[in-house]
mmCIF file with all atom_site columns, C-alpha atoms in Angstrom:
data_model
loop_
_atom_site.group_PDB
_atom_site.id
_atom_site.type_symbol
_atom_site.label_atom_id
_atom_site.label_alt_id
_atom_site.label_comp_id
_atom_site.label_asym_id
_atom_site.label_entity_id
_atom_site.label_seq_id
_atom_site.pdbx_PDB_ins_code
_atom_site.Cartn_x
_atom_site.Cartn_y
_atom_site.Cartn_z
_atom_site.occupancy
_atom_site.B_iso_or_equiv
_atom_site.pdbx_formal_charge
_atom_site.auth_seq_id
_atom_site.auth_comp_id
_atom_site.auth_asym_id
_atom_site.auth_atom_id
_atom_site.pdbx_PDB_model_num
ATOM 1   C CA . MET A 1 1   ? -0.041  12.016  21.202  1.00 75.00 ? 26  MET A CA 1
ATOM 2   C CA . ASP A 1 2   ? 1.022   10.172  24.341  1.00 82.00 ? 27  ASP A CA 1
ATOM 3   C CA . ASN A 1 3   ? 2.875   6.903   23.706  1.00 84.00 ? 28  ASN A CA 1
ATOM 4   C CA . SER A 1 4   ? 0.495   4.989   25.953  1.00 91.00 ? 29  SER A CA 1
ATOM 5   C CA . VAL A 1 5   ? -2.490  6.150   23.877  1.00 93.00 ? 30  VAL A CA 1
ATOM 6   C CA . VAL A 1 6   ? -0.703  5.152   20.670  1.00 95.00 ? 31  VAL A CA 1
ATOM 7   C CA . GLU A 1 7   ? -0.138  1.688   22.118  1.00 95.00 ? 32  GLU A CA 1
ATOM 8   C CA . ILE A 1 8   ? -3.789  1.386   23.163  1.00 96.00 ? 33  ILE A CA 1
ATOM 9   C CA . ILE A 1 9   ? -4.977  2.352   19.681  1.00 96.00 ? 34  ILE A CA 1
ATOM 10  C CA . ILE A 1 10  ? -2.659  -0.105  17.940  1.00 96.00 ? 35  ILE A CA 1
ATOM 11  C CA . ASN A 1 11  ? -3.673  -2.922  20.287  1.00 96.00 ? 36  ASN A CA 1
ATOM 12  C CA . LYS A 1 12  ? -7.377  -2.217  19.786  1.00 97.00 ? 37  LYS A CA 1
ATOM 13  C CA . LEU A 1 13  ? -6.996  -2.093  16.007  1.00 97.00 ? 38  LEU A CA 1
ATOM 14  C CA . ASP A 1 14  ? -5.007  -5.320  16.112  1.00 96.00 ? 39  ASP A CA 1
ATOM 15  C CA . GLY A 1 15  ? -7.775  -7.010  18.073  1.00 96.00 ? 40  GLY A CA 1
ATOM 16  C CA . TYR A 1 16  ? -10.480 -5.753  15.709  1.00 97.00 ? 41  TYR A CA 1
ATOM 17  C CA . HIS A 1 17  ? -8.713  -6.285  12.370  1.00 96.00 ? 42  HIS A CA 1
ATOM 18  C CA . LYS A 1 18  ? -7.302  -9.741  13.072  1.00 90.00 ? 43  LYS A CA 1
ATOM 19  C CA . GLU A 1 19  ? -6.784  -10.522 9.367   1.00 88.00 ? 44  GLU A CA 1
ATOM 20  C CA . ALA A 1 20  ? -5.097  -7.239  8.484   1.00 93.00 ? 45  ALA A CA 1
ATOM 21  C CA . VAL A 1 21  ? -2.672  -8.257  5.755   1.00 93.00 ? 46  VAL A CA 1
ATOM 22  C CA . CYS A 1 22  ? -1.941  -7.164  2.208   1.00 94.00 ? 47  CYS A CA 1
ATOM 23  C CA . GLU A 1 23  ? -5.024  -7.989  0.143   1.00 95.00 ? 48  GLU A CA 1
ATOM 24  C CA . LEU A 1 24  ? -3.259  -8.049  -3.213  1.00 97.00 ? 49  LEU A CA 1
ATOM 25  C CA . ASP A 1 25  ? -2.778  -11.512 -4.716  1.00 97.00 ? 50  ASP A CA 1
ATOM 26  C CA . PHE A 1 26  ? 0.798   -12.311 -5.712  1.00 98.00 ? 51  PHE A CA 1
ATOM 27  C CA . GLY A 1 27  ? 3.159   -15.266 -5.944  1.00 97.00 ? 52  GLY A CA 1
ATOM 28  C CA . SER A 1 28  ? 6.493   -13.464 -6.116  1.00 98.00 ? 53  SER A CA 1
ATOM 29  C CA . VAL A 1 29  ? 8.023   -10.110 -5.240  1.00 98.00 ? 54  VAL A CA 1
ATOM 30  C CA . TYR A 1 30  ? 7.879   -9.147  -8.905  1.00 98.00 ? 55  TYR A CA 1
ATOM 31  C CA . GLU A 1 31  ? 4.163   -9.921  -9.054  1.00 98.00 ? 56  GLU A CA 1
ATOM 32  C CA . LEU A 1 32  ? 3.689   -7.843  -5.902  1.00 98.00 ? 57  LEU A CA 1
ATOM 33  C CA . LEU A 1 33  ? 5.532   -4.924  -7.480  1.00 98.00 ? 58  LEU A CA 1
ATOM 34  C CA . VAL A 1 34  ? 3.330   -5.041  -10.572 1.00 98.00 ? 59  VAL A CA 1
ATOM 35  C CA . ALA A 1 35  ? 0.170   -5.351  -8.474  1.00 98.00 ? 60  ALA A CA 1
ATOM 36  C CA . VAL A 1 36  ? 1.102   -2.361  -6.321  1.00 97.00 ? 61  VAL A CA 1
ATOM 37  C CA . ILE A 1 37  ? 1.789   -0.245  -9.409  1.00 97.00 ? 62  ILE A CA 1
ATOM 38  C CA . LEU A 1 38  ? -1.636  -1.211  -10.741 1.00 97.00 ? 63  LEU A CA 1
ATOM 39  C CA . SER A 1 39  ? -3.316  -0.453  -7.405  1.00 95.00 ? 64  SER A CA 1
ATOM 40  C CA . ALA A 1 40  ? -2.775  3.306   -7.670  1.00 92.00 ? 65  ALA A CA 1
ATOM 41  C CA . GLN A 1 41  ? -6.259  4.872   -7.638  1.00 91.00 ? 66  GLN A CA 1
ATOM 42  C CA . CYS A 1 42  ? -7.759  1.410   -8.050  1.00 94.00 ? 67  CYS A CA 1
ATOM 43  C CA . THR A 1 43  ? -9.201  -1.112  -5.599  1.00 94.00 ? 68  THR A CA 1
ATOM 44  C CA . ASP A 1 44  ? -7.271  -4.231  -4.613  1.00 95.00 ? 69  ASP A CA 1
ATOM 45  C CA . LYS A 1 45  ? -10.294 -6.296  -5.615  1.00 96.00 ? 70  LYS A CA 1
ATOM 46  C CA . ARG A 1 46  ? -10.181 -5.041  -9.191  1.00 97.00 ? 71  ARG A CA 1
ATOM 47  C CA . VAL A 1 47  ? -6.393  -5.373  -9.356  1.00 98.00 ? 72  VAL A CA 1
ATOM 48  C CA . ASN A 1 48  ? -6.663  -9.024  -8.296  1.00 98.00 ? 73  ASN A CA 1
ATOM 49  C CA . ILE A 1 49  ? -9.137  -9.700  -11.097 1.00 98.00 ? 74  ILE A CA 1
ATOM 50  C CA . VAL A 1 50  ? -6.805  -8.093  -13.642 1.00 98.00 ? 75  VAL A CA 1
ATOM 51  C CA . THR A 1 51  ? -3.586  -9.693  -12.395 1.00 98.00 ? 76  THR A CA 1
ATOM 52  C CA . LYS A 1 52  ? -5.162  -13.146 -12.496 1.00 97.00 ? 77  LYS A CA 1
ATOM 53  C CA . ASP A 1 53  ? -5.267  -12.797 -16.291 1.00 97.00 ? 78  ASP A CA 1
ATOM 54  C CA . LEU A 1 54  ? -2.034  -10.812 -16.551 1.00 98.00 ? 79  LEU A CA 1
ATOM 55  C CA . PHE A 1 55  ? 0.149   -13.170 -14.526 1.00 98.00 ? 80  PHE A CA 1
ATOM 56  C CA . ALA A 1 56  ? -1.179  -16.138 -16.473 1.00 97.00 ? 81  ALA A CA 1
ATOM 57  C CA . VAL A 1 57  ? 0.654   -14.802 -19.537 1.00 97.00 ? 82  VAL A CA 1
ATOM 58  C CA . ALA A 1 58  ? 3.443   -12.679 -18.000 1.00 98.00 ? 83  ALA A CA 1
ATOM 59  C CA . ASN A 1 59  ? 4.736   -12.819 -14.444 1.00 97.00 ? 84  ASN A CA 1
ATOM 60  C CA . THR A 1 60  ? 8.451   -12.162 -14.910 1.00 98.00 ? 85  THR A CA 1
ATOM 61  C CA . PRO A 1 61  ? 10.308  -9.123  -16.273 1.00 98.00 ? 86  PRO A CA 1
ATOM 62  C CA . VAL A 1 62  ? 11.284  -11.028 -19.406 1.00 98.00 ? 87  VAL A CA 1
ATOM 63  C CA . GLU A 1 63  ? 7.743   -12.190 -20.116 1.00 98.00 ? 88  GLU A CA 1
ATOM 64  C CA . MET A 1 64  ? 6.339   -8.733  -19.418 1.00 98.00 ? 89  MET A CA 1
ATOM 65  C CA . LEU A 1 65  ? 8.667   -7.096  -21.923 1.00 98.00 ? 90  LEU A CA 1
ATOM 66  C CA . LYS A 1 66  ? 7.784   -9.741  -24.497 1.00 97.00 ? 91  LYS A CA 1
ATOM 67  C CA . LEU A 1 67  ? 4.117   -8.953  -23.906 1.00 96.00 ? 92  LEU A CA 1
ATOM 68  C CA . GLY A 1 68  ? 4.690   -5.390  -25.050 1.00 95.00 ? 93  GLY A CA 1
ATOM 69  C CA . SER A 1 69  ? 2.841   -2.169  -24.323 1.00 96.00 ? 94  SER A CA 1
ATOM 70  C CA . GLU A 1 70  ? -0.167  -2.730  -26.600 1.00 97.00 ? 95  GLU A CA 1
ATOM 71  C CA . ARG A 1 71  ? -1.136  -6.105  -25.141 1.00 97.00 ? 96  ARG A CA 1
ATOM 72  C CA . LEU A 1 72  ? -0.296  -5.019  -21.607 1.00 98.00 ? 97  LEU A CA 1
ATOM 73  C CA . GLU A 1 73  ? -2.447  -1.901  -21.897 1.00 98.00 ? 98  GLU A CA 1
ATOM 74  C CA . LYS A 1 74  ? -5.375  -3.972  -23.110 1.00 97.00 ? 99  LYS A CA 1
ATOM 75  C CA . ILE A 1 75  ? -5.145  -6.364  -20.155 1.00 98.00 ? 100 ILE A CA 1
ATOM 76  C CA . ILE A 1 76  ? -4.754  -3.697  -17.463 1.00 98.00 ? 101 ILE A CA 1
ATOM 77  C CA . LEU A 1 77  ? -7.323  -1.301  -18.937 1.00 97.00 ? 102 LEU A CA 1
ATOM 78  C CA . PRO A 1 78  ? -9.852  -1.903  -16.083 1.00 97.00 ? 103 PRO A CA 1
ATOM 79  C CA . CYS A 1 79  ? -7.332  -0.600  -13.526 1.00 97.00 ? 104 CYS A CA 1
ATOM 80  C CA . GLY A 1 80  ? -7.420  2.910   -14.973 1.00 95.00 ? 105 GLY A CA 1
ATOM 81  C CA . PHE A 1 81  ? -4.513  5.104   -16.078 1.00 96.00 ? 106 PHE A CA 1
ATOM 82  C CA . TYR A 1 82  ? -3.492  2.041   -18.073 1.00 97.00 ? 107 TYR A CA 1
ATOM 83  C CA . ARG A 1 83  ? -1.096  3.768   -20.461 1.00 97.00 ? 108 ARG A CA 1
ATOM 84  C CA . ASN A 1 84  ? 1.010   5.292   -17.702 1.00 97.00 ? 109 ASN A CA 1
ATOM 85  C CA . LYS A 1 85  ? 0.864   2.116   -15.604 1.00 97.00 ? 110 LYS A CA 1
ATOM 86  C CA . ALA A 1 86  ? 1.927   -0.008  -18.570 1.00 98.00 ? 111 ALA A CA 1
ATOM 87  C CA . LYS A 1 87  ? 4.833   2.365   -19.234 1.00 97.00 ? 112 LYS A CA 1
ATOM 88  C CA . ASN A 1 88  ? 5.935   2.113   -15.599 1.00 97.00 ? 113 ASN A CA 1
ATOM 89  C CA . ILE A 1 89  ? 5.612   -1.672  -15.450 1.00 98.00 ? 114 ILE A CA 1
ATOM 90  C CA . LEU A 1 90  ? 7.654   -2.102  -18.615 1.00 98.00 ? 115 LEU A CA 1
ATOM 91  C CA . GLY A 1 91  ? 10.201  0.500   -17.519 1.00 98.00 ? 116 GLY A CA 1
ATOM 92  C CA . ALA A 1 92  ? 10.621  -1.153  -14.131 1.00 98.00 ? 117 ALA A CA 1
ATOM 93  C CA . SER A 1 93  ? 10.912  -4.570  -15.770 1.00 98.00 ? 118 SER A CA 1
ATOM 94  C CA . GLU A 1 94  ? 13.633  -3.334  -18.100 1.00 98.00 ? 119 GLU A CA 1
ATOM 95  C CA . LYS A 1 95  ? 15.641  -1.787  -15.249 1.00 98.00 ? 120 LYS A CA 1
ATOM 96  C CA . ILE A 1 96  ? 15.245  -4.917  -13.093 1.00 98.00 ? 121 ILE A CA 1
ATOM 97  C CA . LEU A 1 97  ? 16.780  -6.928  -15.934 1.00 98.00 ? 122 LEU A CA 1
ATOM 98  C CA . SER A 1 98  ? 19.523  -4.466  -16.841 1.00 97.00 ? 123 SER A CA 1
ATOM 99  C CA . ASP A 1 99  ? 20.580  -3.376  -13.364 1.00 97.00 ? 124 ASP A CA 1
ATOM 100 C CA . TYR A 1 100 ? 19.531  -6.127  -10.947 1.00 97.00 ? 125 TYR A CA 1
ATOM 101 C CA . GLY A 1 101 ? 19.973  -9.401  -12.795 1.00 96.00 ? 126 GLY A CA 1
ATOM 102 C CA . GLY A 1 102 ? 16.236  -9.946  -13.178 1.00 97.00 ? 127 GLY A CA 1
ATOM 103 C CA . GLU A 1 103 ? 15.508  -9.790  -9.435  1.00 97.00 ? 128 GLU A CA 1
ATOM 104 C CA . VAL A 1 104 ? 13.541  -7.024  -7.734  1.00 98.00 ? 129 VAL A CA 1
ATOM 105 C CA . PRO A 1 105 ? 15.986  -5.084  -5.520  1.00 98.00 ? 130 PRO A CA 1
ATOM 106 C CA . GLY A 1 106 ? 15.449  -5.518  -1.800  1.00 96.00 ? 131 GLY A CA 1
ATOM 107 C CA . THR A 1 107 ? 16.213  -2.070  -0.402  1.00 97.00 ? 132 THR A CA 1
ATOM 108 C CA . LEU A 1 108 ? 14.097  1.077   -0.322  1.00 96.00 ? 133 LEU A CA 1
ATOM 109 C CA . GLU A 1 109 ? 16.913  3.067   -1.913  1.00 96.00 ? 134 GLU A CA 1
ATOM 110 C CA . GLU A 1 110 ? 17.071  0.753   -4.943  1.00 97.00 ? 135 GLU A CA 1
ATOM 111 C CA . LEU A 1 111 ? 13.316  0.196   -5.226  1.00 98.00 ? 136 LEU A CA 1
ATOM 112 C CA . ILE A 1 112 ? 12.698  3.928   -5.550  1.00 96.00 ? 137 ILE A CA 1
ATOM 113 C CA . LYS A 1 113 ? 15.065  4.008   -8.542  1.00 96.00 ? 138 LYS A CA 1
ATOM 114 C CA . LEU A 1 114 ? 12.647  1.839   -10.547 1.00 97.00 ? 139 LEU A CA 1
ATOM 115 C CA . PRO A 1 115 ? 10.406  3.703   -13.020 1.00 94.00 ? 140 PRO A CA 1
ATOM 116 C CA . GLY A 1 116 ? 6.965   4.373   -11.579 1.00 91.00 ? 141 GLY A CA 1
ATOM 117 C CA . VAL A 1 117 ? 7.976   3.375   -8.061  1.00 96.00 ? 142 VAL A CA 1
ATOM 118 C CA . GLY A 1 118 ? 7.417   6.156   -5.572  1.00 94.00 ? 143 GLY A CA 1
ATOM 119 C CA . ARG A 1 119 ? 7.883   6.051   -1.839  1.00 95.00 ? 144 ARG A CA 1
ATOM 120 C CA . LYS A 1 120 ? 4.508   4.427   -1.119  1.00 94.00 ? 145 LYS A CA 1
ATOM 121 C CA . THR A 1 121 ? 5.032   1.619   -3.639  1.00 96.00 ? 146 THR A CA 1
ATOM 122 C CA . ALA A 1 122 ? 8.596   1.045   -2.450  1.00 97.00 ? 147 ALA A CA 1
ATOM 123 C CA . ASN A 1 123 ? 7.477   0.862   1.175   1.00 97.00 ? 148 ASN A CA 1
ATOM 124 C CA . VAL A 1 124 ? 4.786   -1.723  0.364   1.00 97.00 ? 149 VAL A CA 1
ATOM 125 C CA . VAL A 1 125 ? 7.148   -3.922  -1.628  1.00 98.00 ? 150 VAL A CA 1
ATOM 126 C CA . TYR A 1 126 ? 9.895   -3.612  0.985   1.00 97.00 ? 151 TYR A CA 1
ATOM 127 C CA . ALA A 1 127 ? 7.558   -4.427  3.888   1.00 96.00 ? 152 ALA A CA 1
ATOM 128 C CA . VAL A 1 128 ? 5.367   -7.101  2.288   1.00 97.00 ? 153 VAL A CA 1
ATOM 129 C CA . GLY A 1 129 ? 7.817   -8.617  -0.184  1.00 97.00 ? 154 GLY A CA 1
ATOM 130 C CA . PHE A 1 130 ? 10.992  -8.504  1.879   1.00 97.00 ? 155 PHE A CA 1
ATOM 131 C CA . GLY A 1 131 ? 9.692   -8.365  5.451   1.00 96.00 ? 156 GLY A CA 1
ATOM 132 C CA . GLY A 1 132 ? 11.233  -4.961  6.072   1.00 96.00 ? 157 GLY A CA 1
ATOM 133 C CA . ASP A 1 133 ? 10.087  -2.298  8.506   1.00 96.00 ? 158 ASP A CA 1
ATOM 134 C CA . ALA A 1 134 ? 8.204   0.416   6.627   1.00 96.00 ? 159 ALA A CA 1
ATOM 135 C CA . ILE A 1 135 ? 4.987   2.424   6.680   1.00 96.00 ? 160 ILE A CA 1
ATOM 136 C CA . ALA A 1 136 ? 3.362   3.027   3.311   1.00 95.00 ? 161 ALA A CA 1
ATOM 137 C CA . VAL A 1 137 ? 1.007   5.998   3.407   1.00 95.00 ? 162 VAL A CA 1
ATOM 138 C CA . ASP A 1 138 ? -1.867  5.552   0.981   1.00 93.00 ? 163 ASP A CA 1
ATOM 139 C CA . THR A 1 139 ? -5.171  7.446   1.064   1.00 94.00 ? 164 THR A CA 1
ATOM 140 C CA . HIS A 1 140 ? -6.517  5.256   3.881   1.00 95.00 ? 165 HIS A CA 1
ATOM 141 C CA . VAL A 1 141 ? -3.451  5.584   6.091   1.00 96.00 ? 166 VAL A CA 1
ATOM 142 C CA . PHE A 1 142 ? -3.303  9.330   5.423   1.00 97.00 ? 167 PHE A CA 1
ATOM 143 C CA . ARG A 1 143 ? -6.964  9.899   6.287   1.00 97.00 ? 168 ARG A CA 1
ATOM 144 C CA . VAL A 1 144 ? -7.140  7.670   9.365   1.00 97.00 ? 169 VAL A CA 1
ATOM 145 C CA . SER A 1 145 ? -3.834  8.898   10.826  1.00 97.00 ? 170 SER A CA 1
ATOM 146 C CA . ARG A 1 146 ? -5.031  12.483  10.670  1.00 96.00 ? 171 ARG A CA 1
ATOM 147 C CA . ARG A 1 147 ? -8.492  11.700  12.018  1.00 95.00 ? 172 ARG A CA 1
ATOM 148 C CA . ILE A 1 148 ? -7.373  9.734   15.051  1.00 95.00 ? 173 ILE A CA 1
ATOM 149 C CA . GLY A 1 149 ? -4.609  12.168  15.959  1.00 94.00 ? 174 GLY A CA 1
ATOM 150 C CA . PHE A 1 150 ? -1.540  10.221  14.926  1.00 96.00 ? 175 PHE A CA 1
ATOM 151 C CA . SER A 1 151 ? -0.525  13.072  12.625  1.00 96.00 ? 176 SER A CA 1
ATOM 152 C CA . ASN A 1 152 ? -1.593  16.467  11.341  1.00 95.00 ? 177 ASN A CA 1
ATOM 153 C CA . GLY A 1 153 ? 0.808   16.287  8.418   1.00 95.00 ? 178 GLY A CA 1
ATOM 154 C CA . ALA A 1 154 ? -0.204  17.979  5.173   1.00 96.00 ? 179 ALA A CA 1
ATOM 155 C CA . THR A 1 155 ? 1.482   15.444  2.880   1.00 96.00 ? 180 THR A CA 1
ATOM 156 C CA . PRO A 1 156 ? 1.922   11.665  2.832   1.00 95.00 ? 181 PRO A CA 1
ATOM 157 C CA . LEU A 1 157 ? 5.613   12.128  3.632   1.00 95.00 ? 182 LEU A CA 1
ATOM 158 C CA . ASP A 1 158 ? 4.752   14.310  6.635   1.00 97.00 ? 183 ASP A CA 1
ATOM 159 C CA . VAL A 1 159 ? 2.339   11.644  7.894   1.00 97.00 ? 184 VAL A CA 1
ATOM 160 C CA . GLU A 1 160 ? 4.876   8.871   7.295   1.00 97.00 ? 185 GLU A CA 1
ATOM 161 C CA . GLU A 1 161 ? 7.501   10.723  9.315   1.00 97.00 ? 186 GLU A CA 1
ATOM 162 C CA . ASP A 1 162 ? 5.040   11.317  12.164  1.00 97.00 ? 187 ASP A CA 1
ATOM 163 C CA . LEU A 1 163 ? 4.034   7.646   12.223  1.00 97.00 ? 188 LEU A CA 1
ATOM 164 C CA . MET A 1 164 ? 7.649   6.497   12.230  1.00 97.00 ? 189 MET A CA 1
ATOM 165 C CA . ARG A 1 165 ? 8.298   8.788   15.170  1.00 96.00 ? 190 ARG A CA 1
ATOM 166 C CA . ILE A 1 166 ? 5.420   7.635   17.423  1.00 96.00 ? 191 ILE A CA 1
ATOM 167 C CA . ILE A 1 167 ? 5.168   3.939   16.459  1.00 96.00 ? 192 ILE A CA 1
ATOM 168 C CA . PRO A 1 168 ? 7.852   1.389   17.435  1.00 95.00 ? 193 PRO A CA 1
ATOM 169 C CA . LYS A 1 169 ? 9.846   0.339   14.376  1.00 96.00 ? 194 LYS A CA 1
ATOM 170 C CA . ASP A 1 170 ? 8.997   -3.343  14.753  1.00 95.00 ? 195 ASP A CA 1
ATOM 171 C CA . LYS A 1 171 ? 5.303   -2.420  14.469  1.00 96.00 ? 196 LYS A CA 1
ATOM 172 C CA . TRP A 1 172 ? 5.526   -0.165  11.413  1.00 96.00 ? 197 TRP A CA 1
ATOM 173 C CA . SER A 1 173 ? 4.482   -2.740  8.815   1.00 95.00 ? 198 SER A CA 1
ATOM 174 C CA . LYS A 1 174 ? 1.719   -4.247  10.944  1.00 96.00 ? 199 LYS A CA 1
ATOM 175 C CA . THR A 1 175 ? 0.308   -0.826  11.817  1.00 96.00 ? 200 THR A CA 1
ATOM 176 C CA . HIS A 1 176 ? 0.328   0.106   8.142   1.00 95.00 ? 201 HIS A CA 1
ATOM 177 C CA . HIS A 1 177 ? -2.039  -2.796  7.424   1.00 96.00 ? 202 HIS A CA 1
ATOM 178 C CA . LEU A 1 178 ? -4.172  -2.033  10.476  1.00 97.00 ? 203 LEU A CA 1
ATOM 179 C CA . LEU A 1 179 ? -4.668  1.568   9.368   1.00 97.00 ? 204 LEU A CA 1
ATOM 180 C CA . ILE A 1 180 ? -5.513  0.470   5.828   1.00 96.00 ? 205 ILE A CA 1
ATOM 181 C CA . HIS A 1 181 ? -8.160  -1.954  7.064   1.00 96.00 ? 206 HIS A CA 1
ATOM 182 C CA . GLN A 1 182 ? -9.516  0.647   9.473   1.00 97.00 ? 207 GLN A CA 1
ATOM 183 C CA . GLY A 1 183 ? -9.874  3.128   6.614   1.00 96.00 ? 208 GLY A CA 1
ATOM 184 C CA . ARG A 1 184 ? -11.235 0.586   4.174   1.00 94.00 ? 209 ARG A CA 1
ATOM 185 C CA . TYR A 1 185 ? -13.835 -1.062  6.405   1.00 95.00 ? 210 TYR A CA 1
ATOM 186 C CA . VAL A 1 186 ? -14.605 1.341   9.271   1.00 97.00 ? 211 VAL A CA 1
ATOM 187 C CA . CYS A 1 187 ? -13.237 4.876   8.951   1.00 96.00 ? 212 CYS A CA 1
ATOM 188 C CA . SER A 1 188 ? -14.374 5.490   5.386   1.00 94.00 ? 213 SER A CA 1
ATOM 189 C CA . SER A 1 189 ? -13.970 8.834   3.691   1.00 92.00 ? 214 SER A CA 1
ATOM 190 C CA . ARG A 1 190 ? -17.570 10.067  3.523   1.00 90.00 ? 215 ARG A CA 1
ATOM 191 C CA . MET A 1 191 ? -19.486 8.030   6.080   1.00 91.00 ? 216 MET A CA 1
ATOM 192 C CA . PRO A 1 192 ? -17.200 6.703   8.822   1.00 93.00 ? 217 PRO A CA 1
ATOM 193 C CA . LYS A 1 193 ? -18.805 3.971   10.911  1.00 95.00 ? 218 LYS A CA 1
ATOM 194 C CA . CYS A 1 194 ? -18.093 5.542   14.293  1.00 94.00 ? 219 CYS A CA 1
ATOM 195 C CA . ASP A 1 195 ? -20.745 3.356   15.949  1.00 94.00 ? 220 ASP A CA 1
ATOM 196 C CA . ILE A 1 196 ? -18.662 0.209   15.375  1.00 95.00 ? 221 ILE A CA 1
ATOM 197 C CA . CYS A 1 197 ? -15.200 1.803   15.580  1.00 96.00 ? 222 CYS A CA 1
ATOM 198 C CA . PRO A 1 198 ? -12.924 -0.019  18.044  1.00 96.00 ? 223 PRO A CA 1
ATOM 199 C CA . ILE A 1 199 ? -11.009 3.178   18.830  1.00 96.00 ? 224 ILE A CA 1
ATOM 200 C CA . ALA A 1 200 ? -13.914 5.629   19.063  1.00 94.00 ? 225 ALA A CA 1
ATOM 201 C CA . ASP A 1 201 ? -12.995 6.527   22.645  1.00 93.00 ? 226 ASP A CA 1
ATOM 202 C CA . GLU A 1 202 ? -9.440  7.433   21.634  1.00 93.00 ? 227 GLU A CA 1
ATOM 203 C CA . CYS A 1 203 ? -10.274 9.168   18.325  1.00 91.00 ? 228 CYS A CA 1
ATOM 204 C CA . SER A 1 204 ? -9.298  12.845  18.284  1.00 85.00 ? 229 SER A CA 1
ATOM 205 C CA . SER A 1 205 ? -11.873 13.766  15.641  1.00 80.00 ? 230 SER A CA 1
ATOM 206 C CA . ARG A 1 206 ? -14.761 12.137  17.493  1.00 70.00 ? 231 ARG A CA 1
ATOM 207 C CA . ASN A 1 207 ? -13.753 13.600  20.843  1.00 63.00 ? 232 ASN A CA 1
ATOM 208 C CA . ALA A 1 208 ? -13.455 17.057  19.294  1.00 59.00 ? 233 ALA A CA 1
ATOM 209 C CA . LYS A 1 209 ? -17.151 17.101  18.343  1.00 55.00 ? 234 LYS A CA 1
#
């Protein structure tokens, strides 16, 4: 896709989704990490309801480990996949204490070493928690990027690499949020709202019809 078209799309999305920011509630980088782990295959809205109760009793690695798996699983049950998520949260908390002095590491390389932290989670924490330049490819970013012609990648990593290639680095994090909001509120999976889409004229899928 031509760089000028990419710029037009980003500018239009920025004008339409003026409040495009991370919608997870958190008060520290550690809380953000936990929230992102919980958000896998779960809505941010539900995660925020769960973390309100969770962070009231445990919002540090030490407190989380004291909480233990049984109590943690019970609290995060509504987020789904609660056993695996609890295992990852506790594993990450233990490694943060043992290897990083109780502080969440601030580089992608170190974040990915934490249990349960894949590339998407690391990118979110790095970009939102530390102000780094990164593009996290979730289901929304993956779907929208392919539909509008930003990428034809078959995997999230393929799409991430395509986005990093065509989008200026200083706009990676912002564009990540714009694409999420576009996918969440306009370009939905089953019934995209093409009639209100701000980039309908530039959309590859729409123009291919």
